[in-house]
């Protein structure tokens, strides 16, 4: 249940890296680094929770310190993903800066990274019943 998905994750990401290396996109090198780092971080941060689960399941060993540390590793994984994307993703940085600028300037129209204005979205709420 655990080795199969990790193996599949490595195989699929290897295929993605190979196909990205063949493309001649200017940002492909930073995208490859980002992808590899995110996958390696995921695997390394989930080894301890996987080990804790095996210890509980196979040997009945329950160690609260390891459980707390494994929960911390999962949180670190989520937190560090943002740092990886910000460090290596130029499009991510540009889009984040744009949205932060627009968040603090409410009068400015929101535009996407390709300089198009997003379509207006109407909120469709269900009709409310009037109670007398």
mmCIF file of C-alpha atoms in Angstrom:
data_model
loop_
_atom_site.group_PDB
_atom_site.id
_atom_site.type_symbol
_atom_site.label_atom_id
_atom_site.label_comp_id
_atom_site.label_asym_id
_atom_site.label_seq_id
_atom_site.Cartn_x
_atom_site.Cartn_y
_atom_site.Cartn_z
ATOM 1 C CA UNK A 1 0.000 0.000 0.000
ATOM 2 C CA UNK A 2 2.935 2.394 0.484
ATOM 3 C CA UNK A 3 5.776 1.140 -1.674
ATOM 4 C CA UNK A 4 3.616 0.915 -4.801
ATOM 5 C CA UNK A 5 2.444 4.561 -4.794
ATOM 6 C CA UNK A 6 5.969 5.848 -4.051
ATOM 7 C CA UNK A 7 7.394 3.706 -6.844
ATOM 8 C CA UNK A 8 4.672 4.948 -9.203
ATOM 9 C CA UNK A 9 5.392 8.538 -8.147
ATOM 10 C CA UNK A 10 9.077 8.121 -8.978
ATOM 11 C CA UNK A 11 8.348 6.462 -12.350
ATOM 12 C CA UNK A 12 5.793 9.056 -13.479
ATOM 13 C CA UNK A 13 7.942 11.989 -12.377
ATOM 14 C CA UNK A 14 10.966 10.492 -14.129
ATOM 15 C CA UNK A 15 8.926 10.348 -17.334
ATOM 16 C CA UNK A 16 7.860 13.962 -16.839
ATOM 17 C CA UNK A 17 11.471 15.078 -16.297
ATOM 18 C CA UNK A 18 12.603 13.235 -19.440
ATOM 19 C CA UNK A 19 9.864 14.831 -21.544
ATOM 20 C CA UNK A 20 10.584 18.279 -20.069
ATOM 21 C CA UNK A 21 14.287 17.940 -20.936
ATOM 22 C CA UNK A 22 13.330 17.241 -24.554
ATOM 23 C CA UNK A 23 11.242 20.396 -24.752
ATOM 24 C CA UNK A 24 13.001 23.660 -25.437
ATOM 25 C CA UNK A 25 11.040 25.811 -23.009
ATOM 26 C CA UNK A 26 13.083 28.584 -21.362
ATOM 27 C CA UNK A 27 11.700 27.806 -17.891
ATOM 28 C CA UNK A 28 11.983 24.026 -18.179
ATOM 29 C CA UNK A 29 15.215 23.794 -16.187
ATOM 30 C CA UNK A 30 13.765 25.566 -13.138
ATOM 31 C CA UNK A 31 10.537 23.574 -13.515
ATOM 32 C CA UNK A 32 12.531 20.321 -13.507
ATOM 33 C CA UNK A 33 14.424 21.374 -10.382
ATOM 34 C CA UNK A 34 11.164 22.343 -8.692
ATOM 35 C CA UNK A 35 9.506 19.038 -9.557
ATOM 36 C CA UNK A 36 12.463 16.942 -8.396
ATOM 37 C CA UNK A 37 12.822 18.870 -5.139
ATOM 38 C CA UNK A 38 9.115 18.649 -4.314
ATOM 39 C CA UNK A 39 9.064 14.877 -4.940
ATOM 40 C CA UNK A 40 12.286 14.265 -2.983
ATOM 41 C CA UNK A 41 10.998 16.366 -0.093
ATOM 42 C CA UNK A 42 7.697 14.470 -0.126
ATOM 43 C CA UNK A 43 9.422 11.095 -0.030
ATOM 44 C CA UNK A 44 11.918 12.094 2.655
ATOM 45 C CA UNK A 45 9.267 13.677 4.891
ATOM 46 C CA UNK A 46 6.936 10.689 4.587
ATOM 47 C CA UNK A 47 9.489 7.958 5.332
ATOM 48 C CA UNK A 48 9.134 8.448 9.094
ATOM 49 C CA UNK A 49 5.299 8.378 9.123
ATOM 50 C CA UNK A 50 5.446 5.245 6.976
ATOM 51 C CA UNK A 51 7.918 3.653 9.389
ATOM 52 C CA UNK A 52 5.746 4.570 12.382
ATOM 53 C CA UNK A 53 2.732 2.987 10.680
ATOM 54 C CA UNK A 54 4.683 -0.218 9.975
ATOM 55 C CA UNK A 55 5.930 -0.379 13.571
ATOM 56 C CA UNK A 56 2.379 -0.031 14.869
ATOM 57 C CA UNK A 57 0.893 -2.483 12.406
ATOM 58 C CA UNK A 58 3.495 -5.237 12.452
ATOM 59 C CA UNK A 59 4.985 -5.070 15.943
ATOM 60 C CA UNK A 60 2.436 -3.133 17.979
ATOM 61 C CA UNK A 61 5.097 -0.588 18.927
ATOM 62 C CA UNK A 62 3.562 2.779 19.735
ATOM 63 C CA UNK A 63 6.029 5.603 20.400
ATOM 64 C CA UNK A 64 4.368 8.964 20.979
ATOM 65 C CA UNK A 65 7.598 10.870 20.256
ATOM 66 C CA UNK A 66 7.939 9.250 16.829
ATOM 67 C CA UNK A 67 4.281 9.901 16.107
ATOM 68 C CA UNK A 68 4.669 13.593 16.997
ATOM 69 C CA UNK A 69 7.867 13.843 14.958
ATOM 70 C CA UNK A 70 6.200 12.175 11.971
ATOM 71 C CA UNK A 71 3.292 14.635 12.178
ATOM 72 C CA UNK A 72 5.815 17.483 12.276
ATOM 73 C CA UNK A 73 7.543 16.094 9.181
ATOM 74 C CA UNK A 74 4.261 16.140 7.253
ATOM 75 C CA UNK A 75 3.740 19.792 8.245
ATOM 76 C CA UNK A 76 7.336 20.633 7.257
ATOM 77 C CA UNK A 77 6.702 19.036 3.868
ATOM 78 C CA UNK A 78 3.705 21.273 3.252
ATOM 79 C CA UNK A 79 5.477 24.385 4.446
ATOM 80 C CA UNK A 80 8.663 23.804 2.476
ATOM 81 C CA UNK A 81 6.751 23.242 -0.768
ATOM 82 C CA UNK A 82 5.856 26.938 -0.753
ATOM 83 C CA UNK A 83 9.523 27.865 -0.278
ATOM 84 C CA UNK A 84 10.588 25.590 -3.135
ATOM 85 C CA UNK A 85 8.001 27.045 -5.491
ATOM 86 C CA UNK A 86 8.937 30.589 -4.493
ATOM 87 C CA UNK A 87 12.675 29.974 -4.865
ATOM 88 C CA UNK A 88 12.686 28.166 -8.202
ATOM 89 C CA UNK A 89 9.437 29.241 -9.896
ATOM 90 C CA UNK A 90 9.694 32.604 -11.613
ATOM 91 C CA UNK A 91 6.069 32.413 -12.794
ATOM 92 C CA UNK A 92 4.973 31.558 -9.253
ATOM 93 C CA UNK A 93 6.863 34.580 -7.831
ATOM 94 C CA UNK A 94 5.464 36.919 -10.473
ATOM 95 C CA UNK A 95 1.890 35.728 -9.951
ATOM 96 C CA UNK A 96 2.198 35.851 -6.153
ATOM 97 C CA UNK A 97 3.537 39.418 -6.237
ATOM 98 C CA UNK A 98 0.754 40.427 -8.593
ATOM 99 C CA UNK A 99 -1.969 39.009 -6.359
ATOM 100 C CA UNK A 100 -0.428 40.496 -3.219
ATOM 101 C CA UNK A 101 -0.280 43.929 -4.853
ATOM 102 C CA UNK A 102 -3.904 43.628 -5.912
ATOM 103 C CA UNK A 103 -4.930 42.387 -2.469
ATOM 104 C CA UNK A 104 -3.685 45.588 -0.865
ATOM 105 C CA UNK A 105 -5.005 47.837 -3.637
ATOM 106 C CA UNK A 106 -8.710 47.054 -3.915
ATOM 107 C CA UNK A 107 -9.394 49.594 -6.672
ATOM 108 C CA UNK A 108 -6.996 48.027 -9.167
ATOM 109 C CA UNK A 109 -8.538 45.511 -11.579
ATOM 110 C CA UNK A 110 -7.287 41.969 -11.206
ATOM 111 C CA UNK A 111 -5.406 40.666 -14.220
ATOM 112 C CA UNK A 112 -3.952 37.270 -14.910
ATOM 113 C CA UNK A 113 -0.268 36.574 -15.699
ATOM 114 C CA UNK A 114 -0.987 36.752 -19.448
ATOM 115 C CA UNK A 115 -2.488 40.269 -19.037
ATOM 116 C CA UNK A 116 -6.092 39.168 -19.494
ATOM 117 C CA UNK A 117 -8.815 40.236 -17.117
ATOM 118 C CA UNK A 118 -10.519 37.220 -15.528
ATOM 119 C CA UNK A 119 -14.197 36.714 -16.355
ATOM 120 C CA UNK A 120 -16.749 38.006 -13.891
ATOM 121 C CA UNK A 121 -18.297 35.322 -11.745
ATOM 122 C CA UNK A 122 -21.827 35.612 -10.442
ATOM 123 C CA UNK A 123 -22.607 34.031 -7.139
ATOM 124 C CA UNK A 124 -25.585 31.758 -7.492
ATOM 125 C CA UNK A 125 -27.158 31.173 -4.133
ATOM 126 C CA UNK A 126 -30.191 28.977 -3.580
ATOM 127 C CA UNK A 127 -33.434 30.836 -2.879
ATOM 128 C CA UNK A 128 -34.101 31.417 0.770
ATOM 129 C CA UNK A 129 -37.383 30.655 2.424
ATOM 130 C CA UNK A 130 -39.187 33.429 4.205
ATOM 131 C CA UNK A 131 -40.386 32.410 7.643
ATOM 132 C CA UNK A 132 -43.407 34.226 9.023
#
